[in-house]
mmCIF file of C-alpha atoms in Angstrom:
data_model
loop_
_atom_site.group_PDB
_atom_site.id
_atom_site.type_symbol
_atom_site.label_atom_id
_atom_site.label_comp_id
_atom_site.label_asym_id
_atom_site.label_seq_id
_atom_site.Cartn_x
_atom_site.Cartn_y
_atom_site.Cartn_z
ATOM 1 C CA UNK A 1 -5.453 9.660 -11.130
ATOM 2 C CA UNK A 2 -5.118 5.911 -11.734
ATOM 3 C CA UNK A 3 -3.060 4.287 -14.198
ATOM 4 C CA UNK A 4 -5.966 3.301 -16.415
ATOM 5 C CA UNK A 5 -4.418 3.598 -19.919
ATOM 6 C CA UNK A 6 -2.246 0.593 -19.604
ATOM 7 C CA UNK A 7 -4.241 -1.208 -16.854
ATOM 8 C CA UNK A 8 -7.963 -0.094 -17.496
ATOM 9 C CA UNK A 9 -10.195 0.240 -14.600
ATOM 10 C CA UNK A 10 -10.581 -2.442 -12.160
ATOM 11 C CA UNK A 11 -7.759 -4.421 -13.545
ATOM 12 C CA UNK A 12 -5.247 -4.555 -10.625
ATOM 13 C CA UNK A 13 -7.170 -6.338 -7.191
ATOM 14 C CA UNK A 14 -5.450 -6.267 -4.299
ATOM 15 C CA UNK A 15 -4.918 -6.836 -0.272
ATOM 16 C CA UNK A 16 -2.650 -5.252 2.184
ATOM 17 C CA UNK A 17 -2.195 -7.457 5.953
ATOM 18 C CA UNK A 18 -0.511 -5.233 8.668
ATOM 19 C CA UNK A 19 0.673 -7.169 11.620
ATOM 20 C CA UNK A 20 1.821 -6.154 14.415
ATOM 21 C CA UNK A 21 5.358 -7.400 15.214
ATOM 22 C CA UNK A 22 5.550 -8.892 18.738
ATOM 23 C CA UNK A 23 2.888 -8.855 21.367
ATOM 24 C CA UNK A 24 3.108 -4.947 21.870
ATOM 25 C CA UNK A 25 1.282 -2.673 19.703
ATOM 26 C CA UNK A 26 3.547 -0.251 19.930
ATOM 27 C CA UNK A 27 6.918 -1.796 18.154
ATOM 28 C CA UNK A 28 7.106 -2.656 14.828
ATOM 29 C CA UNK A 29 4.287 -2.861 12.280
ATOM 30 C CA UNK A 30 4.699 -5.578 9.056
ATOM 31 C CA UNK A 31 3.020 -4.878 6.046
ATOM 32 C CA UNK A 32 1.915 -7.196 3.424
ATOM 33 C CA UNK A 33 0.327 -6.380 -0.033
ATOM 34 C CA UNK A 34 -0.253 -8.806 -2.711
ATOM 35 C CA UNK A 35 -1.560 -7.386 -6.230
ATOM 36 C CA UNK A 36 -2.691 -9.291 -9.306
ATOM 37 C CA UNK A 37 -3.966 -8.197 -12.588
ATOM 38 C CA UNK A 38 0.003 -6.412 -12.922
ATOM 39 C CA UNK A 39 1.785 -6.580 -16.635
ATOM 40 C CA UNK A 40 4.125 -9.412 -16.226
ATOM 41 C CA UNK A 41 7.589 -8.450 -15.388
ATOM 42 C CA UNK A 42 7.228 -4.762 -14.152
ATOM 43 C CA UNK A 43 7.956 -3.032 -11.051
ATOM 44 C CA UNK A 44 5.749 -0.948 -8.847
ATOM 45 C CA UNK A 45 6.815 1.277 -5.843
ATOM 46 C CA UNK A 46 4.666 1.729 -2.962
ATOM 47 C CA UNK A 47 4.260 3.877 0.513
ATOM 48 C CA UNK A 48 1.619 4.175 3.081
ATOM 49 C CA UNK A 49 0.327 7.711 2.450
ATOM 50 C CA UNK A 50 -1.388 9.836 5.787
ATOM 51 C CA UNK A 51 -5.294 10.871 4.679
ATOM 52 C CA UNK A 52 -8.698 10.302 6.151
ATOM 53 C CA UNK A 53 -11.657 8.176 5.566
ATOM 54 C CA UNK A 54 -12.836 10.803 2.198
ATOM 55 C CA UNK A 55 -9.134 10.417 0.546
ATOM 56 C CA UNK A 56 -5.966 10.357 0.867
ATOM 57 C CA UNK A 57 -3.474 12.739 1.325
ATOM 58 C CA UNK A 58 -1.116 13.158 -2.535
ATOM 59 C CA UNK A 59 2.237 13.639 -1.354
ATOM 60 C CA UNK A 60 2.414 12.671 2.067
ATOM 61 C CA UNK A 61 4.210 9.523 2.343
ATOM 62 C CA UNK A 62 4.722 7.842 5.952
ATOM 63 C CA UNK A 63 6.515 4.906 4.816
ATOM 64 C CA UNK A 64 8.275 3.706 1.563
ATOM 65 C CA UNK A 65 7.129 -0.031 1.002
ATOM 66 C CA UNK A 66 9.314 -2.988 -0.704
ATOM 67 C CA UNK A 67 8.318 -2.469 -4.327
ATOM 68 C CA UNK A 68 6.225 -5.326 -5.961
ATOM 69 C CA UNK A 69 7.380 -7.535 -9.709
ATOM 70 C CA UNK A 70 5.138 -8.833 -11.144
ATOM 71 C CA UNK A 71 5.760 -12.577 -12.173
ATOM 72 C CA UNK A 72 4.863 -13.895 -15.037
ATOM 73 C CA UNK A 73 1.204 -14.529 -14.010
ATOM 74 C CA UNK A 74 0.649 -10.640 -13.209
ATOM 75 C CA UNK A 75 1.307 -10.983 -9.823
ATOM 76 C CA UNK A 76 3.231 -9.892 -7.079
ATOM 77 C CA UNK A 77 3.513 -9.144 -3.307
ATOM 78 C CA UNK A 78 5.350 -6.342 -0.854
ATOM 79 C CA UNK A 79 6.373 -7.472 2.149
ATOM 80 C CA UNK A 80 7.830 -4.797 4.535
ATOM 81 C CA UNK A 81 8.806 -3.739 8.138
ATOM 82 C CA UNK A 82 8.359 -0.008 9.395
ATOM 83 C CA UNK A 83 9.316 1.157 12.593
ATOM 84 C CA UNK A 84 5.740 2.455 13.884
ATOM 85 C CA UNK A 85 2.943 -0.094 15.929
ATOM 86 C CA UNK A 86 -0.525 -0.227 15.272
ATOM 87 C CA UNK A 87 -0.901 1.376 19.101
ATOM 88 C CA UNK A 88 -3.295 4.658 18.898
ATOM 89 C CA UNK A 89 -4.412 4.045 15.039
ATOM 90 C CA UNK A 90 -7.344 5.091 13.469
ATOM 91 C CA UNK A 91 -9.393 3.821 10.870
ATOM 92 C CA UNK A 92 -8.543 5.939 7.849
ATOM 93 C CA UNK A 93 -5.220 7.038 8.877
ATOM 94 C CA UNK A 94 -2.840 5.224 6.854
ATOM 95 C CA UNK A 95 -3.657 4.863 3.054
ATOM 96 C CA UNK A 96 -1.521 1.963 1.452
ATOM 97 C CA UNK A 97 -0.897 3.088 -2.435
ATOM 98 C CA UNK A 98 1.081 1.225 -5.423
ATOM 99 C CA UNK A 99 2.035 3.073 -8.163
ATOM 100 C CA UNK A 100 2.903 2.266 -12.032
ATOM 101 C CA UNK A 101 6.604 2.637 -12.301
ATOM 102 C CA UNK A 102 9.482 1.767 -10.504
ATOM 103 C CA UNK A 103 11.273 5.070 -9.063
ATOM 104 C CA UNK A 104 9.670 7.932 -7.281
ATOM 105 C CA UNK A 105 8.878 11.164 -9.241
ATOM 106 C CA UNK A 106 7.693 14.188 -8.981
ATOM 107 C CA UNK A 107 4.762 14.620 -9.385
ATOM 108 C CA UNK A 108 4.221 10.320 -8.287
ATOM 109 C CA UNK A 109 3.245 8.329 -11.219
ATOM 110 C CA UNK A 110 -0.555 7.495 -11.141
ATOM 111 C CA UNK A 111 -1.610 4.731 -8.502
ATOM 112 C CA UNK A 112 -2.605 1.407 -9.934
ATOM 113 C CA UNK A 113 -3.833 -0.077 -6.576
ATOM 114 C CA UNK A 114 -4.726 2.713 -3.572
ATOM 115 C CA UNK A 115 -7.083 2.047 -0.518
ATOM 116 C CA UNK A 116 -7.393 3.013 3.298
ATOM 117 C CA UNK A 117 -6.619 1.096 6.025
ATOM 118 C CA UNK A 118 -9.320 0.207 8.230
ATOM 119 C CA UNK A 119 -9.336 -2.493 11.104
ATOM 120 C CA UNK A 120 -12.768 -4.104 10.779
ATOM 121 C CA UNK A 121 -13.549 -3.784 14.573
ATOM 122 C CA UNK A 122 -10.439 -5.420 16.201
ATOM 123 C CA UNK A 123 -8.963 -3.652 18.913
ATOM 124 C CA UNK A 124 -6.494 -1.107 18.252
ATOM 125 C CA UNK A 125 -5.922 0.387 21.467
#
């Protein structure tokens, strides 16, 4: 479920970058997400999530990403490392997810901002 009581639907827009690090596509992956439409001043945890092209898989988190504040504008952007290259990925694999709140619970507080990652043709090989 999304948080749509205190964002509504469609609030929050978004765009996640992953890079890889280096010249090898097998080191080190940076991820970049930048999110707008955010209440002014809170926090939002994220994590890349496994799943396939039809959804994403609740509860399986890959990676824990640098949570996002929101500035005074609404918006805000992640920038993290993790340890894995983009060598062998498929489209659909990874599932980059922020959530409303600033802590990880269980169950997750609802996603504000949640889509697949999908490499538009380049070559991921």
């Amino acid at each position: 479920p999304f948080a749509q009581q205190n964002y509504g639907t469609n609030v929050v827009k978004g765009r996640a970058k992953l890079m890889t690090k280096g010249s090898d596509a097998a080191g080190k992956t940076r991820v970049v997400v930048k999110l707008s439409g955010l209440n002014p001043g809170t926090t939002h945890i994220g994590h890349i999530h496994g799943g396939t092209c039809v959804s994403l898989t609740p509860g399986q988190i890959f990676h824990n990403l640098e949570a996002i504040v929101a500035n005074s504008s609404g918006e805000g952007t992640s920038n993290t490392e993790v340890p894995e290259g983009m060598q062998g990925f498929a489209d659909c694999g990874w599932w980059v997810a922020f959530h409303e709140g600033d802590i990880n619970t269980a169950p997750q507080s609802p996603a504000i901002a949640v889509g697949p990652v999908i490499m538009h043709g380049h070559a991921h090989d």
